[in-house]
PDB file of C-alpha atoms and ligand atoms in Angstrom:
ATOM      1  CA  MET A   1      -1.995 -15.035   5.314  1.00  0.00           C
ATOM      2  CA  LYS A   2       0.814 -14.691   7.673  1.00  0.00           C
ATOM      3  CA  LEU A   3       4.081 -15.215   5.533  1.00  0.00           C
ATOM      4  CA  LYS A   4       7.626 -16.719   6.371  1.00  0.00           C
ATOM      5  CA  ILE A   5      10.226 -13.973   6.722  1.00  0.00           C
ATOM      6  CA  LEU A   6      13.546 -14.979   5.344  1.00  0.00           C
ATOM      7  CA  THR A   7      16.766 -14.345   6.662  1.00  0.00           C
ATOM      8  CA  GLU A   8      20.057 -12.765   6.008  1.00  0.00           C
ATOM      9  CA  GLY A   9      21.904 -15.220   3.865  1.00  0.00           C
ATOM     10  CA  ASP A  10      19.047 -16.648   1.494  1.00  0.00           C
ATOM     11  CA  GLU A  11      19.920 -15.763  -1.823  1.00  0.00           C
ATOM     12  CA  LYS A  12      16.098 -14.671  -2.579  1.00  0.00           C
ATOM     13  CA  LEU A  13      16.987 -11.373  -0.757  1.00  0.00           C
ATOM     14  CA  ARG A  14      19.900 -10.792  -3.044  1.00  0.00           C
ATOM     15  CA  VAL A  15      17.735 -10.625  -6.203  1.00  0.00           C
ATOM     16  CA  ILE A  16      16.958  -7.500  -8.223  1.00  0.00           C
ATOM     17  CA  CYS A  17      12.998  -7.878  -8.423  1.00  0.00           C
ATOM     18  CA  LYS A  18      10.948  -7.308 -11.630  1.00  0.00           C
ATOM     19  CA  PRO A  19       8.261  -5.050 -12.023  1.00  0.00           C
ATOM     20  CA  VAL A  20       4.859  -5.588 -11.729  1.00  0.00           C
ATOM     21  CA  PRO A  21       3.151  -5.603 -15.258  1.00  0.00           C
ATOM     22  CA  LYS A  22      -0.187  -5.407 -13.340  1.00  0.00           C
ATOM     23  CA  VAL A  23      -2.157  -5.012 -10.729  1.00  0.00           C
ATOM     24  CA  THR A  24      -3.982  -8.356 -10.438  1.00  0.00           C
ATOM     25  CA  ALA A  25      -6.313  -9.895  -7.457  1.00  0.00           C
ATOM     26  CA  GLN A  26      -2.777 -11.892  -7.084  1.00  0.00           C
ATOM     27  CA  ILE A  27      -0.735  -8.961  -6.391  1.00  0.00           C
ATOM     28  CA  LYS A  28      -3.197  -7.542  -4.087  1.00  0.00           C
ATOM     29  CA  LYS A  29      -3.198 -10.874  -1.950  1.00  0.00           C
ATOM     30  CA  LEU A  30       0.677 -10.671  -1.680  1.00  0.00           C
ATOM     31  CA  ALA A  31       0.272  -7.062  -0.765  1.00  0.00           C
ATOM     32  CA  ALA A  32      -2.248  -7.972   2.042  1.00  0.00           C
ATOM     33  CA  ASP A  33      -0.314 -11.035   2.938  1.00  0.00           C
ATOM     34  CA  MET A  34       2.844  -9.051   3.673  1.00  0.00           C
ATOM     35  CA  ILE A  35       0.819  -6.327   5.847  1.00  0.00           C
ATOM     36  CA  GLU A  36      -0.585  -8.651   8.229  1.00  0.00           C
ATOM     37  CA  THR A  37       2.995 -10.494   8.040  1.00  0.00           C
ATOM     38  CA  MET A  38       4.508  -6.927   9.098  1.00  0.00           C
ATOM     39  CA  TYR A  39       2.496  -6.038  11.358  1.00  0.00           C
ATOM     40  CA  ALA A  40       2.878  -9.973  13.269  1.00  0.00           C
ATOM     41  CA  ALA A  41       6.339  -8.987  13.144  1.00  0.00           C
ATOM     42  CA  LYS A  42       6.140  -5.834  14.737  1.00  0.00           C
ATOM     43  CA  GLY A  43       7.871  -4.047  11.559  1.00  0.00           C
ATOM     44  CA  VAL A  44       7.168  -0.710  10.177  1.00  0.00           C
ATOM     45  CA  GLY A  45       7.823  -1.501   6.572  1.00  0.00           C
ATOM     46  CA  LEU A  46       8.385  -5.258   4.249  1.00  0.00           C
ATOM     47  CA  ALA A  47       9.792  -5.860   0.946  1.00  0.00           C
ATOM     48  CA  ALA A  48       8.624  -8.756  -1.405  1.00  0.00           C
ATOM     49  CA  PRO A  49      12.036 -10.362  -1.269  1.00  0.00           C
ATOM     50  CA  GLN A  50      11.940 -10.646   2.100  1.00  0.00           C
ATOM     51  CA  VAL A  51       8.711 -13.021   1.582  1.00  0.00           C
ATOM     52  CA  GLY A  52      10.374 -15.152  -1.709  1.00  0.00           C
ATOM     53  CA  SER A  53       9.097 -12.912  -4.028  1.00  0.00           C
ATOM     54  CA  ASP A  54      11.002 -11.489  -6.870  1.00  0.00           C
ATOM     55  CA  LEU A  55       8.709  -8.298  -7.417  1.00  0.00           C
ATOM     56  CA  ARG A  56       8.777  -4.732  -6.877  1.00  0.00           C
ATOM     57  CA  ILE A  57       6.427  -4.200  -4.074  1.00  0.00           C
ATOM     58  CA  ILE A  58       6.731  -3.131  -0.726  1.00  0.00           C
ATOM     59  CA  VAL A  59       4.444  -2.019   2.306  1.00  0.00           C
ATOM     60  CA  PHE A  60       4.968   0.175   5.019  1.00  0.00           C
ATOM     61  CA  ASP A  61       3.500   2.028   8.415  1.00  0.00           C
ATOM     62  CA  PRO A  62       5.855   3.978   9.936  1.00  0.00           C
ATOM     63  CA  ARG A  63       3.470   4.409  13.018  1.00  0.00           C
ATOM     64  CA  THR A  64       3.037   8.545  13.299  1.00  0.00           C
ATOM     65  CA  SER A  65      -0.295   7.809  15.045  1.00  0.00           C
ATOM     66  CA  ARG A  66      -1.610   5.168  17.348  1.00  0.00           C
ATOM     67  CA  ARG A  67      -4.187   4.053  14.570  1.00  0.00           C
ATOM     68  CA  ARG A  68      -2.781   1.352  12.037  1.00  0.00           C
ATOM     69  CA  LYS A  69      -2.401   2.845   8.544  1.00  0.00           C
ATOM     70  CA  PRO A  70      -0.888   0.277   6.170  1.00  0.00           C
ATOM     71  CA  GLN A  71       0.588   1.458   2.913  1.00  0.00           C
ATOM     72  CA  VAL A  72       1.212  -0.394  -0.470  1.00  0.00           C
ATOM     73  CA  LEU A  73       3.581   0.718  -3.227  1.00  0.00           C
ATOM     74  CA  ILE A  74       4.107  -1.170  -6.269  1.00  0.00           C
ATOM     75  CA  ASN A  75       6.908  -0.537  -8.301  1.00  0.00           C
ATOM     76  CA  PRO A  76       8.133   2.205  -6.524  1.00  0.00           C
ATOM     77  CA  VAL A  77      10.682   4.832  -7.917  1.00  0.00           C
ATOM     78  CA  LEU A  78      12.192   7.174  -5.635  1.00  0.00           C
ATOM     79  CA  SER A  79      13.289  11.057  -6.539  1.00  0.00           C
ATOM     80  CA  GLU A  80      14.420  14.404  -5.265  1.00  0.00           C
ATOM     81  CA  LEU A  81      16.519  12.811  -2.942  1.00  0.00           C
ATOM     82  CA  GLU A  82      18.003  15.699  -1.099  1.00  0.00           C
ATOM     83  CA  GLY A  83      19.523  16.386   2.372  1.00  0.00           C
ATOM     84  CA  GLU A  84      20.892  13.582   5.125  1.00  0.00           C
ATOM     85  CA  ILE A  85      19.981  12.040   8.316  1.00  0.00           C
ATOM     86  CA  ARG A  86      21.263   9.079   9.703  1.00  0.00           C
ATOM     87  CA  GLY A  87      19.884   6.715  12.379  1.00  0.00           C
ATOM     88  CA  ASP A  88      19.373   3.509  13.513  1.00  0.00           C
ATOM     89  CA  GLU A  89      18.136   1.301  11.286  1.00  0.00           C
ATOM     90  CA  GLY A  90      17.044  -2.727  11.811  1.00  0.00           C
ATOM     91  CA  CYS A  91      15.621  -5.471   9.293  1.00  0.00           C
ATOM     92  CA  LEU A  92      13.135  -8.242   9.529  1.00  0.00           C
ATOM     93  CA  SER A  93      15.199  -9.825   7.959  1.00  0.00           C
ATOM     94  CA  CYS A  94      18.692  -9.440  10.173  1.00  0.00           C
ATOM     95  CA  PRO A  95      17.323 -10.272  13.629  1.00  0.00           C
ATOM     96  CA  GLY A  96      19.077  -8.653  16.146  1.00  0.00           C
ATOM     97  CA  LEU A  97      21.221  -6.660  14.031  1.00  0.00           C
ATOM     98  CA  TRP A  98      20.985  -2.505  14.278  1.00  0.00           C
ATOM     99  CA  GLY A  99      23.300   0.024  12.874  1.00  0.00           C
ATOM    100  CA  GLU A 100      23.276   3.633  12.504  1.00  0.00           C
ATOM    101  CA  VAL A 101      23.034   4.216   8.574  1.00  0.00           C
ATOM    102  CA  THR A 102      22.868   7.377   6.785  1.00  0.00           C
ATOM    103  CA  ARG A 103      19.717   8.444   4.229  1.00  0.00           C
ATOM    104  CA  TYR A 104      18.014  11.367   2.438  1.00  0.00           C
ATOM    105  CA  ALA A 105      16.088  13.305   4.504  1.00  0.00           C
ATOM    106  CA  HIS A 106      13.862  14.228   1.293  1.00  0.00           C
ATOM    107  CA  VAL A 107      12.004  11.494  -0.624  1.00  0.00           C
ATOM    108  CA  LYS A 108       9.610  11.364  -3.148  1.00  0.00           C
ATOM    109  CA  ALA A 109       8.679   7.841  -3.974  1.00  0.00           C
ATOM    110  CA  THR A 110       6.091   7.397  -6.633  1.00  0.00           C
ATOM    111  CA  GLY A 111       4.422   3.892  -7.664  1.00  0.00           C
ATOM    112  CA  LEU A 112       0.772   2.308  -7.778  1.00  0.00           C
ATOM    113  CA  ASN A 113      -1.068   1.493  -5.006  1.00  0.00           C
ATOM    114  CA  GLU A 114      -2.768  -1.992  -4.195  1.00  0.00           C
ATOM    115  CA  LYS A 115      -5.907  -0.584  -6.580  1.00  0.00           C
ATOM    116  CA  GLY A 116      -3.276  -0.179  -9.387  1.00  0.00           C
ATOM    117  CA  GLU A 117      -3.867   3.851  -9.112  1.00  0.00           C
ATOM    118  CA  GLU A 118      -0.980   6.304  -9.300  1.00  0.00           C
ATOM    119  CA  VAL A 119       0.501   7.372  -6.003  1.00  0.00           C
ATOM    120  CA  GLU A 120       3.066  10.025  -4.845  1.00  0.00           C
ATOM    121  CA  ILE A 121       4.342   9.749  -1.479  1.00  0.00           C
ATOM    122  CA  GLU A 122       6.511  13.006  -0.017  1.00  0.00           C
ATOM    123  CA  SER A 123       8.521  12.955   2.805  1.00  0.00           C
ATOM    124  CA  GLU A 124      10.664  15.350   4.946  1.00  0.00           C
ATOM    125  CA  GLY A 125      12.341  13.416   7.454  1.00  0.00           C
ATOM    126  CA  GLY A 126      12.183  10.761   9.856  1.00  0.00           C
ATOM    127  CA  VAL A 127      10.675   7.287   9.808  1.00  0.00           C
ATOM    128  CA  LEU A 128       8.743   7.405   6.651  1.00  0.00           C
ATOM    129  CA  SER A 129      12.141   8.784   4.813  1.00  0.00           C
ATOM    130  CA  VAL A 130      14.056   5.980   5.868  1.00  0.00           C
ATOM    131  CA  VAL A 131      11.359   3.427   5.477  1.00  0.00           C
ATOM    132  CA  LEU A 132      10.717   4.283   2.104  1.00  0.00           C
ATOM    133  CA  GLN A 133      14.756   4.081   1.164  1.00  0.00           C
ATOM    134  CA  HIS A 134      15.069   0.676   2.964  1.00  0.00           C
ATOM    135  CA  GLU A 135      12.539  -1.157   1.648  1.00  0.00           C
ATOM    136  CA  THR A 136      12.930   0.027  -1.840  1.00  0.00           C
ATOM    137  CA  ASP A 137      16.822  -1.063  -1.701  1.00  0.00           C
ATOM    138  CA  HIS A 138      15.248  -4.533  -0.721  1.00  0.00           C
ATOM    139  CA  LEU A 139      14.286  -4.651  -4.332  1.00  0.00           C
ATOM    140  CA  ASP A 140      17.628  -4.351  -5.354  1.00  0.00           C
ATOM    141  CA  GLY A 141      18.920  -6.785  -3.113  1.00  0.00           C
ATOM    142  CA  ILE A 142      20.766  -4.517  -0.603  1.00  0.00           C
ATOM    143  CA  LEU A 143      20.356  -5.002   3.003  1.00  0.00           C
ATOM    144  CA  PHE A 144      21.051  -1.840   5.254  1.00  0.00           C
ATOM    145  CA  LEU A 145      24.035  -3.993   6.455  1.00  0.00           C
ATOM    146  CA  ASP A 146      25.588  -2.969   3.493  1.00  0.00           C
ATOM    147  CA  ARG A 147      25.185   0.550   3.653  1.00  0.00           C
ATOM    148  CA  LEU A 148      27.304   0.748   7.494  1.00  0.00           C
ATOM    149  CA  ASP A 149      30.566   2.219   7.514  1.00  0.00           C
ATOM    150  CA  PRO A 150      33.394  -0.281   7.739  1.00  0.00           C
ATOM    151  CA  ALA A 151      33.701   0.600  11.523  1.00  0.00           C
ATOM    152  CA  GLN A 152      30.315  -0.772  12.231  1.00  0.00           C
ATOM    153  CA  GLN A 153      30.422  -3.700   9.957  1.00  0.00           C
ATOM    154  CA  LEU A 154      32.886  -5.203  11.687  1.00  0.00           C
ATOM    155  CA  ARG A 155      30.810  -4.103  15.132  1.00  0.00           C
ATOM    156  CA  VAL A 156      28.244  -6.582  13.512  1.00  0.00           C
ATOM    157  CA  MET A 157      30.027  -9.030  12.513  1.00  0.00           C
ATOM    158  CA  LYS A 158      31.605  -9.880  15.718  1.00  0.00           C
ATOM    159  CA  GLU A 159      27.740  -9.634  17.131  1.00  0.00           C
ATOM    160  CA  ARG A 160      26.603 -11.930  14.784  1.00  0.00           C
ATOM    161  CA  GLU A 161      29.064 -14.560  15.481  1.00  0.00           C
ATOM    162  CA  GLU A 162      27.753 -14.069  19.529  1.00  0.00           C
ATOM    163  CA  LEU A 163      24.422 -14.458  18.144  1.00  0.00           C
TER     164      LEU A 163
HETATM  165 NI1   NI B 201      14.350  -4.497   5.742  1.00  0.00          NI
END
């Protein structure tokens, strides 16, 4: 089922999400719905608060191949954050807005998959590294807009007024 994506200004996007205590059928359904919603919106990642849930769940598919390969990460924890990459980011919750964000290049993400199994995802840079950090930020109520430098924030504010 396709879910409604909340947009910036909605308080639910600013909530610190709670860990998922157990991967139940309900959680699996939510993750599947989030994947459907992400693809329908042509996004590469989606976090639970964007669809109004306060649970620590992210889904993503950095589209490194033509075939769809959606991944679910429940209670994600990032570690081994090293290096630096800088690139343009947008967000399904901030339609029409873009900005350059500096992120760590190397990321290790651990958490549970939709079967409740422990998984480890390592990324050396590129879209996957950015998506993991961007989506995990959402679980702590942080939007990419918060991570722009002051000059870019000013530009985005002006653009938003024009939207
Ligand atoms: Ni986002």
